[in-house]
Coordinates of C-alpha atoms in Angstrom, one line a residue:
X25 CA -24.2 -7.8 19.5
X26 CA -22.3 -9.9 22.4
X27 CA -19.9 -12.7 21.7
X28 CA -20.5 -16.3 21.5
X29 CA -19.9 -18.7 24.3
X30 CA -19.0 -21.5 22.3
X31 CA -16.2 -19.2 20.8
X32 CA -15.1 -18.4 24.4
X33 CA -15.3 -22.0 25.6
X34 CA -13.5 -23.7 22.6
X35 CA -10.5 -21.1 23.1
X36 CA -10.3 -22.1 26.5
X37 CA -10.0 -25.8 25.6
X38 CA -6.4 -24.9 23.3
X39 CA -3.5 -24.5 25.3
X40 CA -0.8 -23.7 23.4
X41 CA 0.2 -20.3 22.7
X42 CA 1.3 -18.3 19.1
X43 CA 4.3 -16.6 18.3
X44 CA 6.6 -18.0 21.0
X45 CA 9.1 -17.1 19.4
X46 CA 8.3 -13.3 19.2
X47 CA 8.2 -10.1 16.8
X48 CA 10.8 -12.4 13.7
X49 CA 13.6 -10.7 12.8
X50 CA 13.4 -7.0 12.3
X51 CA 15.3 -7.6 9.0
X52 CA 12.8 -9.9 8.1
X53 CA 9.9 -7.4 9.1
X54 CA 11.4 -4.5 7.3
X55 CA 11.8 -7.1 3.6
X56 CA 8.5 -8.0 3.9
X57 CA 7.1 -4.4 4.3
X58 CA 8.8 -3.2 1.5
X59 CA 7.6 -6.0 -0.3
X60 CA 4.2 -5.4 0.5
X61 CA 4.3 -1.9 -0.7
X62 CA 4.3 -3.9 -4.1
X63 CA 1.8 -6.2 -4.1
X64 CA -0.7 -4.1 -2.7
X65 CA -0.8 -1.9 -5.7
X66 CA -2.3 -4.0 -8.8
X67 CA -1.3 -1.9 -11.8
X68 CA 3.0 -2.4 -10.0
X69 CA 2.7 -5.9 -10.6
X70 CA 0.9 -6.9 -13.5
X71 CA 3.5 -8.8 -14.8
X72 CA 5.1 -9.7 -10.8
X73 CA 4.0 -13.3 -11.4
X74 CA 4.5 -14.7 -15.6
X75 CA 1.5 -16.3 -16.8
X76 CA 3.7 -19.2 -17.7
X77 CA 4.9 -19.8 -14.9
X78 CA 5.8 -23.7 -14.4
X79 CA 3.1 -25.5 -12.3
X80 CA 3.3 -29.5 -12.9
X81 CA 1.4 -32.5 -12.0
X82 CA 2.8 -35.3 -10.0
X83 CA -0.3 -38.2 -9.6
X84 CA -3.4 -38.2 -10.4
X85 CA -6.1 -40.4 -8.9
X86 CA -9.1 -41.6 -10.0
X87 CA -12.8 -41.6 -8.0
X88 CA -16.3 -42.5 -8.9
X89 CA -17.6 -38.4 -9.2
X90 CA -14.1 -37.1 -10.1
X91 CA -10.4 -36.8 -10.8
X92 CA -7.9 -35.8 -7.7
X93 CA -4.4 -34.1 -9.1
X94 CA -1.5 -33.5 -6.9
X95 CA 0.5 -30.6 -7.8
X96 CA 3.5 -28.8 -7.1
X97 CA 5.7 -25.3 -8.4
X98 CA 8.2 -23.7 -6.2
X99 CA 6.7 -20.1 -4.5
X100 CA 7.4 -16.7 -6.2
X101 CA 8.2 -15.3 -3.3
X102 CA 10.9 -17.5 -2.9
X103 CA 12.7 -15.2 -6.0
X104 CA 11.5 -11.5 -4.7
X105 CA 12.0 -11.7 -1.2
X106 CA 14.9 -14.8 -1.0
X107 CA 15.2 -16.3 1.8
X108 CA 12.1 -15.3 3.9
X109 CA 10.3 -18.3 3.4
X110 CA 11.5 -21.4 5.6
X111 CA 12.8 -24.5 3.5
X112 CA 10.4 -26.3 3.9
X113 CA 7.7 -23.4 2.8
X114 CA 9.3 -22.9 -0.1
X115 CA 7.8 -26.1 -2.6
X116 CA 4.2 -25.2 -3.2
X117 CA 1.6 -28.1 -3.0
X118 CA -2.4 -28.3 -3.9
X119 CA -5.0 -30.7 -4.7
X120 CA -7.1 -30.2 -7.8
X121 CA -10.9 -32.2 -7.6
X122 CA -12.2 -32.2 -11.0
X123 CA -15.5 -33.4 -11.9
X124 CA -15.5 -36.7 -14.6
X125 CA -19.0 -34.5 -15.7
X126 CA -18.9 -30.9 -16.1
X127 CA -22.5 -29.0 -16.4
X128 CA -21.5 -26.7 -18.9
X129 CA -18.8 -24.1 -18.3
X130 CA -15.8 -25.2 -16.2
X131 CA -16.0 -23.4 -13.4
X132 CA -13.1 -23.6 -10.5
X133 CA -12.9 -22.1 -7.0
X134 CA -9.4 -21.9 -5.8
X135 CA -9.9 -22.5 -1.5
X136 CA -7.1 -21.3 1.0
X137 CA -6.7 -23.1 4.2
X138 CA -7.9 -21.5 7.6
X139 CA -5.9 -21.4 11.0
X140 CA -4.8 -25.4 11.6
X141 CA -6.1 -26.7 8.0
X142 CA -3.0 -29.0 7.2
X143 CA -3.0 -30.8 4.3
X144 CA -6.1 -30.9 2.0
X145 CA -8.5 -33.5 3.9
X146 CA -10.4 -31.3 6.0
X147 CA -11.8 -29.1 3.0
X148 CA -11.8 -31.5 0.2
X149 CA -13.9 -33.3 2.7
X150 CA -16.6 -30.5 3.8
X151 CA -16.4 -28.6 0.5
X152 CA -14.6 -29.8 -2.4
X153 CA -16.5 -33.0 -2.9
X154 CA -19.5 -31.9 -2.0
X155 CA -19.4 -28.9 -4.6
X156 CA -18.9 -31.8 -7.0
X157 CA -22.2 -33.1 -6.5
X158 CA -24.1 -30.1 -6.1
X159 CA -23.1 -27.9 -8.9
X160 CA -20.1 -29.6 -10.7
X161 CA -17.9 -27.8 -10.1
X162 CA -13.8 -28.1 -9.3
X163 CA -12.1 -27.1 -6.7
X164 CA -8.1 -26.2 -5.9
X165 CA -7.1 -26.5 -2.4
X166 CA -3.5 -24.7 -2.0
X167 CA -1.8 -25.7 1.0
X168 CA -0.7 -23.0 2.9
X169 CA 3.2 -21.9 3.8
X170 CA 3.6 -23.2 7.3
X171 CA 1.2 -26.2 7.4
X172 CA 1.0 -29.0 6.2
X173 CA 3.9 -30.8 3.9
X174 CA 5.3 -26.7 4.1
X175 CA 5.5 -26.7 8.0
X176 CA 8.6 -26.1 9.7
X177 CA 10.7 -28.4 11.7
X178 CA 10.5 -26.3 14.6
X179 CA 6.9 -25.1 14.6
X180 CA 4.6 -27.1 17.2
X181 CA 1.0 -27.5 15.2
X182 CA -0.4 -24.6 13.8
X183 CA 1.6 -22.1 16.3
X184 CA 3.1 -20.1 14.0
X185 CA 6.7 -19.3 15.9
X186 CA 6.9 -15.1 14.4
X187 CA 4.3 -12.7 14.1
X188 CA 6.5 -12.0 10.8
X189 CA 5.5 -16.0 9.5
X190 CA 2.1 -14.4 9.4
X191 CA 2.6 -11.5 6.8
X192 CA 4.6 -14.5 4.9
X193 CA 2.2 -16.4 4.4
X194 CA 0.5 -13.6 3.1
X195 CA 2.8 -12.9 0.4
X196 CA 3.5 -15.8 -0.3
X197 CA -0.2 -16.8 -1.3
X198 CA -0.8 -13.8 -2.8
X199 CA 1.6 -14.5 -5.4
X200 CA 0.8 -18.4 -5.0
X201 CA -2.6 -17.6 -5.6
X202 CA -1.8 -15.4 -9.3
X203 CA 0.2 -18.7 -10.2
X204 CA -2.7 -21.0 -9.6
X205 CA -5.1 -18.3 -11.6
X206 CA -3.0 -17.8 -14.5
X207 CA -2.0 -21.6 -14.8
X208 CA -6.3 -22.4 -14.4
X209 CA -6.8 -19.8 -17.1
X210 CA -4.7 -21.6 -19.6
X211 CA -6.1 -24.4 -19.3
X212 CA -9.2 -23.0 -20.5
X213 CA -11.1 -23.4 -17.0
X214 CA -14.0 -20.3 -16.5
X215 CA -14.8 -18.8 -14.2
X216 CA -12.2 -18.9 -11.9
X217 CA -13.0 -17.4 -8.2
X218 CA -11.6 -17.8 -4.7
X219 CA -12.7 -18.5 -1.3
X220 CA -11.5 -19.3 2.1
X221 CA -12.7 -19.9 6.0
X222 CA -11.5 -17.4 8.3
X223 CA -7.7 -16.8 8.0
X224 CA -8.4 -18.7 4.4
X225 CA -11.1 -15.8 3.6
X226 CA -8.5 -12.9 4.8
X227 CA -5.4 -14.5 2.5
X228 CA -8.2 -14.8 -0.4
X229 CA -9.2 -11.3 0.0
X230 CA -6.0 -10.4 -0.2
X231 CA -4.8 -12.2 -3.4
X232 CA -8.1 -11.1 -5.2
X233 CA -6.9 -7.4 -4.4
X234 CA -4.3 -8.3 -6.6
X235 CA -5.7 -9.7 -9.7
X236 CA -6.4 -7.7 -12.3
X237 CA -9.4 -9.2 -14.1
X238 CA -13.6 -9.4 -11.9
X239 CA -13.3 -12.9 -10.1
X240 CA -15.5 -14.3 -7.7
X241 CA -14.5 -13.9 -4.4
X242 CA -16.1 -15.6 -1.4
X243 CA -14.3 -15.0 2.4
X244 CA -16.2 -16.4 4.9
X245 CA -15.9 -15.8 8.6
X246 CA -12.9 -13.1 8.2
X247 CA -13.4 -9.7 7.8
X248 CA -11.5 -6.0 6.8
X249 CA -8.4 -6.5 8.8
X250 CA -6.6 -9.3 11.1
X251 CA -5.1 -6.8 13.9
X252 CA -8.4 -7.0 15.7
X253 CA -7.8 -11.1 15.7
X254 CA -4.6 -10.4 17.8
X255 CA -5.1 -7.8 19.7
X256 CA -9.5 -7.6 21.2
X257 CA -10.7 -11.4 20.0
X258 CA -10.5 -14.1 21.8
X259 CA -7.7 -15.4 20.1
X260 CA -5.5 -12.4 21.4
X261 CA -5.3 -14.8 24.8
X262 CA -3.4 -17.2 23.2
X263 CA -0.6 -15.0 22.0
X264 CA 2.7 -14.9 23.6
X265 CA 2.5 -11.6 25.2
X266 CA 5.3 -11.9 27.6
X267 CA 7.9 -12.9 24.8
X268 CA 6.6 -10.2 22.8
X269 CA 7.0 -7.0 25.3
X270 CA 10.3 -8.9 26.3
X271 CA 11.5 -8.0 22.9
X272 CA 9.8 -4.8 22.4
X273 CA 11.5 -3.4 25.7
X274 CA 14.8 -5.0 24.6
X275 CA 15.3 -3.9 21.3
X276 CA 14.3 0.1 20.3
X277 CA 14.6 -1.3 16.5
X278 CA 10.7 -2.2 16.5
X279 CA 9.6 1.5 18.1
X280 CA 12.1 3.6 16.5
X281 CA 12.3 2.2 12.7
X282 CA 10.1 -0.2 12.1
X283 CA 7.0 1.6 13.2
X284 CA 8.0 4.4 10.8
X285 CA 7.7 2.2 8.0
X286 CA 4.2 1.4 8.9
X287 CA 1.7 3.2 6.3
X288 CA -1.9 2.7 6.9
X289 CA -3.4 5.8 8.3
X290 CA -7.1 4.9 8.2
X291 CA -9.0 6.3 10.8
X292 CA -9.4 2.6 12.8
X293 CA -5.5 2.8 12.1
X294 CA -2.4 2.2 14.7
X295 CA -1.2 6.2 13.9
X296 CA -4.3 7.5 14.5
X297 CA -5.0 5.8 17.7
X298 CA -1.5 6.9 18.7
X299 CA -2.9 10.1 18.2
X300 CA -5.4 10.3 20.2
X301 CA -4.0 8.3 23.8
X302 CA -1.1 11.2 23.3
X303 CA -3.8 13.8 24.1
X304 CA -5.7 11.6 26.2
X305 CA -5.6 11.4 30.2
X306 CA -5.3 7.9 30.2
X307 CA -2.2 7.7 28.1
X308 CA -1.1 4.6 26.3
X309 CA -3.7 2.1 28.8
X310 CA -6.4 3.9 27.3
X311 CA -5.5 2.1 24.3
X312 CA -7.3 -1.4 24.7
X313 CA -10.1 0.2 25.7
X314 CA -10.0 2.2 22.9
X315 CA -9.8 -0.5 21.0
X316 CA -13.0 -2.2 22.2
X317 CA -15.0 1.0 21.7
X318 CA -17.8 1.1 18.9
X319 CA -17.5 4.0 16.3
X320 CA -18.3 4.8 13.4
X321 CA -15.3 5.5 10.8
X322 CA -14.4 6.2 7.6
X323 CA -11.4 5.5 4.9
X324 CA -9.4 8.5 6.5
X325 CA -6.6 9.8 4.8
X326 CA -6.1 6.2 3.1
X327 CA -6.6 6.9 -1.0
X328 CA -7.6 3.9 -2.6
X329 CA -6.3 3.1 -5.8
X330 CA -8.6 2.6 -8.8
X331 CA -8.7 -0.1 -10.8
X332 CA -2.2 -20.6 -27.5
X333 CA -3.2 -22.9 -24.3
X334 CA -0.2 -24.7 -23.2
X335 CA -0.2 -28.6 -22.1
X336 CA -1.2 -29.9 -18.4
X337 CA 2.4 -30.1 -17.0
X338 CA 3.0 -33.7 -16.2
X339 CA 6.4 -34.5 -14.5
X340 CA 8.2 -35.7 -11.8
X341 CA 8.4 -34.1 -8.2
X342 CA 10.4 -30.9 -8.4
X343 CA 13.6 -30.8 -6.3
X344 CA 17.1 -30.2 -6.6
X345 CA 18.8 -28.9 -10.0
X346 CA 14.9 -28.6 -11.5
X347 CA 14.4 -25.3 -9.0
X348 CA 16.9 -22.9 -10.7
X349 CA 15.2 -23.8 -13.7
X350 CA 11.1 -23.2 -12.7
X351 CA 12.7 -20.0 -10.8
X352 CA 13.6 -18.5 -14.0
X353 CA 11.6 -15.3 -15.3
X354 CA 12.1 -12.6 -17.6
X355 CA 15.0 -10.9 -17.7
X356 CA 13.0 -7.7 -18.6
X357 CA 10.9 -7.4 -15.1
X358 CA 11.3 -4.3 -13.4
X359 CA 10.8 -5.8 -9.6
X360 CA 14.2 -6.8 -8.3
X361 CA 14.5 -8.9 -5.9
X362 CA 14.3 -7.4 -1.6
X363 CA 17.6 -8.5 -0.8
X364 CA 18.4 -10.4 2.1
X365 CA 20.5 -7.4 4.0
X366 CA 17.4 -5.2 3.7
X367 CA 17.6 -2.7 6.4
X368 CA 16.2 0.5 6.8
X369 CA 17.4 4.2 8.5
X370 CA 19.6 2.7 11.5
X371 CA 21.1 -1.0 11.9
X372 CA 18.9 -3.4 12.6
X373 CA 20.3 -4.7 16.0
X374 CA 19.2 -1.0 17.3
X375 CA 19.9 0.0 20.8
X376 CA 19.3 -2.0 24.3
X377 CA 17.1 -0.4 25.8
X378 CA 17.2 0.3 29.5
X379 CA 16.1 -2.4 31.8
X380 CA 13.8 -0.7 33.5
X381 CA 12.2 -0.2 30.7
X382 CA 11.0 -3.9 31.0
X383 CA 8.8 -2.9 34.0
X384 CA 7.1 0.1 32.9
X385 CA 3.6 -0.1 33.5
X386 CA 2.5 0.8 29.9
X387 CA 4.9 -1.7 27.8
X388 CA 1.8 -4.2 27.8
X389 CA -0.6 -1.5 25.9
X390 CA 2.8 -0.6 24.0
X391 CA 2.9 -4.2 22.4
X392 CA -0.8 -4.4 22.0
X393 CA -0.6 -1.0 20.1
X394 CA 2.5 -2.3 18.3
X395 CA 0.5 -5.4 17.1
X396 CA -2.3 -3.8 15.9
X397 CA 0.5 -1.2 13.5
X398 CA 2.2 -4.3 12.6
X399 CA -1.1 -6.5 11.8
X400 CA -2.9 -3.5 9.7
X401 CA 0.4 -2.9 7.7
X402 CA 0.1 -6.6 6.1
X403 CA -3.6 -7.7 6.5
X404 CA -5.6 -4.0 6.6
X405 CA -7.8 -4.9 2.9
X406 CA -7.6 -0.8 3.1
X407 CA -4.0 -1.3 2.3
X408 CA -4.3 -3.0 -0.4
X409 CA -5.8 -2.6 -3.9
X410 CA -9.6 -2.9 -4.2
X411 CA -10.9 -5.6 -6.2
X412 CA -11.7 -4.8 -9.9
X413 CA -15.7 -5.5 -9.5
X414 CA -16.9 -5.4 -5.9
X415 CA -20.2 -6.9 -7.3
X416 CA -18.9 -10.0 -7.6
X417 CA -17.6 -10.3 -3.6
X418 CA -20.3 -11.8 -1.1
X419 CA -18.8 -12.1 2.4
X420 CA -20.5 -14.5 4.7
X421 CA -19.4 -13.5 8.4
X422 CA -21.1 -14.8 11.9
X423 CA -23.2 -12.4 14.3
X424 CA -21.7 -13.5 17.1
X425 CA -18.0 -13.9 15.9
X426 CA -15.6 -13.7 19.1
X427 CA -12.4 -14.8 16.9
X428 CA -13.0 -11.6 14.6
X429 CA -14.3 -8.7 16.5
X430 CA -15.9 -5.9 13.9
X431 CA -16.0 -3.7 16.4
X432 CA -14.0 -0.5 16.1
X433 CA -12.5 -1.6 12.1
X434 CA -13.5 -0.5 9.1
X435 CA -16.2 -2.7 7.8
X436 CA -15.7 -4.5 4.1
X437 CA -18.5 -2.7 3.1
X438 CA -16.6 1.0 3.2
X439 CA -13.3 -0.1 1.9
X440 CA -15.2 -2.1 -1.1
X441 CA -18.5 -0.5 -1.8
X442 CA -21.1 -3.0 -3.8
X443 CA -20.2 -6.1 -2.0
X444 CA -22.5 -8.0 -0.6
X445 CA -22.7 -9.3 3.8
X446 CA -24.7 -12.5 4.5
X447 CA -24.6 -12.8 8.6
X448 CA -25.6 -15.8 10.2
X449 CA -26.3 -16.8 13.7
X450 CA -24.2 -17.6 16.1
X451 CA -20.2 -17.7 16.0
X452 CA -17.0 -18.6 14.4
X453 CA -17.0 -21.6 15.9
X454 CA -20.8 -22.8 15.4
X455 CA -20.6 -21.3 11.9
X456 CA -17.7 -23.4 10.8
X457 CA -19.1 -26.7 12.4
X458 CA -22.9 -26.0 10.8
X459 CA -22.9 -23.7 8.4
X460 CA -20.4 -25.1 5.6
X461 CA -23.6 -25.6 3.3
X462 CA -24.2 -22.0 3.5
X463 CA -20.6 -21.3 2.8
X464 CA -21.2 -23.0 -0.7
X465 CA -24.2 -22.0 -2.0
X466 CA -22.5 -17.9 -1.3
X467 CA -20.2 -19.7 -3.9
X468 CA -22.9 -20.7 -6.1
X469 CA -24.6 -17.2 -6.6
X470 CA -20.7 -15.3 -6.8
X471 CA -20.2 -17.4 -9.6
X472 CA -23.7 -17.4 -11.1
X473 CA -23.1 -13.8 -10.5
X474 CA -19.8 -13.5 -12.7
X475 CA -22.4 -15.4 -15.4
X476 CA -24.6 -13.4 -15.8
X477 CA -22.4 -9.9 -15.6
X478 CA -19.7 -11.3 -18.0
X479 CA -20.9 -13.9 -20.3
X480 CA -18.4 -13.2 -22.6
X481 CA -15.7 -14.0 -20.5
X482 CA -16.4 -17.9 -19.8

C-alpha cells in the first residue's frame, strides 16, 4: 500500500522542526523509565491513583443541547515523579459537554488531544457537540500536558522542545486519564470509554492499558507503537536530527546507560534490530532500511501480562496553598515517589566523547536506532498491559497513513487479539479532514458493544 500525497504535501507546508532542544535530560529520561516500569503493569498500580482523588468544577455554562463544565485537579504525576512536569503542565484542565437530555444510560467518552489540539475548540467542535445530537451522549476533552493553558513558556506551538516531554505527557495522561475515570464513575456516569485522534488514540491506548475494569476504547489514526512516527513517517523530517546526534556524540550517557535500561525486546524491537545490523554487512546504515522493510513478526520474547457517590466538586480555581492539600494521598501506598536525583549505574553527566566521534559516518543511523529504543520503551502498546476485554477496542486507522507507517511494527491486532480494525481510504491527513463522522459512529458501536456484553455494569 504506498503513502498518501496529501500527507507528503501537508508535511512539507510546516516548517518548524521538533525537539530542538534534543534527547531532555538523561536524569529526566532515566525517572521516567523507571516510572514507566510501573504503570505499564495494571495489577502494580491499582491503587497508583485514589478513586477520590479531588477533581473540582470552576464555571459552568449553559447551551441550547447541553451543559459545558470547566474543570481543574493538579496531575498525579506531579507527586510520583516531582518535578518532571513543567510548571505550567502541572494544573490539569478539561471540558465536560453534557447533554440537558440523556437517552437512557449516561454514557461518557473521555477524548485526548492529538499533535497541535490546544485547548478544547477544535474537538468539542468536530466531535463533542455533534455526539450530543446524534446519540446523547457526553464528552470530556482533557487538555494535554504541553498545549494549550499547560504549554510552556519556552515551547514554540506544538514543537515539543525534548524527546523526553513526549513520554511525559504520556504519564502524565495515563494517570490523568484514571482520575477523570474514577471521578466519572462516581458520579454515576456509564459507560465510560476513551478515544483519541492520532497522538490522542496512542495516549488513549495507553491509559486504557491501565485500567482495570472493560471500557470502550476507540484510537483512531494511531497505531501499536510511536517510534515508527519518528523515525520512517513523514513526520521523522521534521525532527531535529542535527541537535540530536550532536548530543548523542557528546555525551556516552544515552549509549552506555540509558540504552540498558531500555526493555522491550519484541521482535520489531530496537535490541533485536541491533542484533541483526551487528551481523550484517551493512552495519549500523543498514538500519533505516531495515526499518522500512515489510515482515511479518511476532510478540518475541515480550510476555504479556494477563489481566456512597460523592458531590460534583464545585470551588474556586486551585492555586497556591490549595495544592499541598489536593496532593495528599494515603499514607499506606506502596509507590514512593522517583526522586528527583534518580540516576542509574554511572553519573549522569557520563563521559565526552571524542570529537571525532561527531563525524563518524554511522552517528546519523546511531540516533535513528537510538530513537526508535527510546520511542518503543514509552509508547510500544507491547510494553504495556493489555486491556482487560480486547472486544470492546475498534481501531479505525487510514490505508494510506504516511504520519504512521505499519510497516515493519507489530500490528494491534497481535499484541491485543479480539480487537477489531476499520481502514479507510486515503491518509492521516484526508481521514482527519473527512472522516470525523466515521470516527464517531466506531464510538457508537464500542459503546453499544460494552451494552450488550456487560449490561449489568451500566
Amino acid at each position: 500500500m504506498g503513502v498518501s500525497r496529501l500527507d507528503v504535501f501537508y508535511r512539507r507546508l510546516l516548517l518548524s522542526k521538533l525537539f530542538i532542544g534534543g534527547w531532555g535530560k538523561p536524569e529526566d529520561l532515566k525517572r521516567i523509565f523507571e516510572f514507566r516500569k510501573i504503570i505499564a503493569d495494571r495489577e502494580k498500580c491499582r491503587s497508583l491513583v485514589p478513586k477520590d482523588y479531588p477533581v473540582y468544577i470552576n464555571k459552568t455554562e449553559t447551551h441550547a443541547d447541553c451543559y459545558i463544565h470547566d474543570g481543574v485537579f493538579i496531575s498525579p504525576l506531579e507527586h510520583f515523579v516531582p518535578g518532571i512536569l513543567p510548571t505550567e503542565s502541572v494544573k490539569a484542565r478539561f471540558q465536560f459537554i453534557v447533554p440537558k437530555r440523556w437517552q437512557g444510560n449516561r454514557p461518557v467518552c473521555i477524548h485526548l488531544a492529538g499533535t497541535g489540539d490546544h485547548f478544547f475548540w477544535r474537538r468539542r467542535t468536530l466531535m463533542a457537540r455533534p455526539m450530543v445530537k446524534e446519540a446523547g451522549m457526553a464528552s470530556l476533552l482533557l487538555e494535554n500536558p504541553y498545549y494549550g493553558y499547560r504549554k510552556p513558556k519556552d515551547q514554540l506551538r506544538s514543537c515539543l522542545k525534548n524527546v523526553s516531554d513526549l513520554f511525559v505527557m504520556g504519564g502524565a495522561l495515563i494517570l490523568e486519564s484514571s482520575v477523570l475515570l474514577h471521578w466519572l464513575e462516581s458520579e454515576g456516569y456509564s459507560p465510560v470509554g476513551m478515544t483519541g485522534i492520532s497522538m490522542g488514540g496512542y495516549m488513549s491506548s495507553l491509559a486504557v492499558t491501565n485500567w482495570p475494569k472493560p471500557i470502550p476504547l476507540i484510537p483512531c489514526l494511531s497505531w501499536s507503537t510511536a517510534s515508527s512516527v519518528f523515525t520512517t513517517g513523514v513526520l521523522s523530517k521534521a525532527v531535529n536530527w542535527s541537535e540530536l546526534e550532536k548530543q548523542y556524540a557528546i555525551n556516552s550517557v544515552y549509549e552506555e546507560e540509558i540504552i540498558e535500561l531500555l526493555e522491550y525486546c519484541g521482535t520489531d524491537s530496537f535490541k533485536m534490530a541491533q542484533e541483526i545490523v551487528k551481523h550484517s554487512s551493512g552495519g549500523l546504515n543498514s538500519l533505516e532500511h531495515l526499518l522500512d522493510q515489510p515482515r511479518e513478526v511476532s510478540v518475541g520474547c515480550y510476555t504479556r501480562k494477563a489481566e456512597n457517590r460523592p458531590p460534583l466538586w464545585i470551588g474556586e480555581d486551585v492555586a497556591g496553598s490549595q495544592m499541598n492539600k489536593i496532593l495528599e494521598v494515603d499514607s499506606t501506598k506502596t509507590f514512593e515517589p522517583v526522586p528527583r536525583g534518580f540516576q542509574a549505574k554511572k553519573s549522569v553527566i557520563g563521559k565526552k566523547a571524542d570529537p571525532d566521534k561527531m563525524g563518524r559516518p554511522t552517528l546519523h543511523s546511531e540516533s535513528i536506532s537510538f530513537m526508535k529504543g527510546v520511542m518503543d520503551e514509552c509508547t510500544h502498546m507491547a510494553n504495556f498491559s493489555v486491556p482487560v476485554d480486547t472486544s470492546l477496542i475498534i481501531v479505525v486507522q487510514a490505508k494510506e497513513d504516511a504520519y504512521v507507517p505499519r510497516t515493519g511494527v507489530l500490528s494491534l491486532q497481535e499484541i491485543w487479539p479480539g480487537c477489531e480494525v476499520r481502514y479507510l481510504k486515503g491518509g492521516h491527513i484526508s481521514a482527519y479532514l473527512f472522516k470525523q463522522n466515521v470516527f464517531r459512529q466506531a464510538i457508537y458501536d464500542a459503546f453499544d458493544r460494552f451494552s450488550l456484553k456487560y449490561p449489568h455494569l451500566l
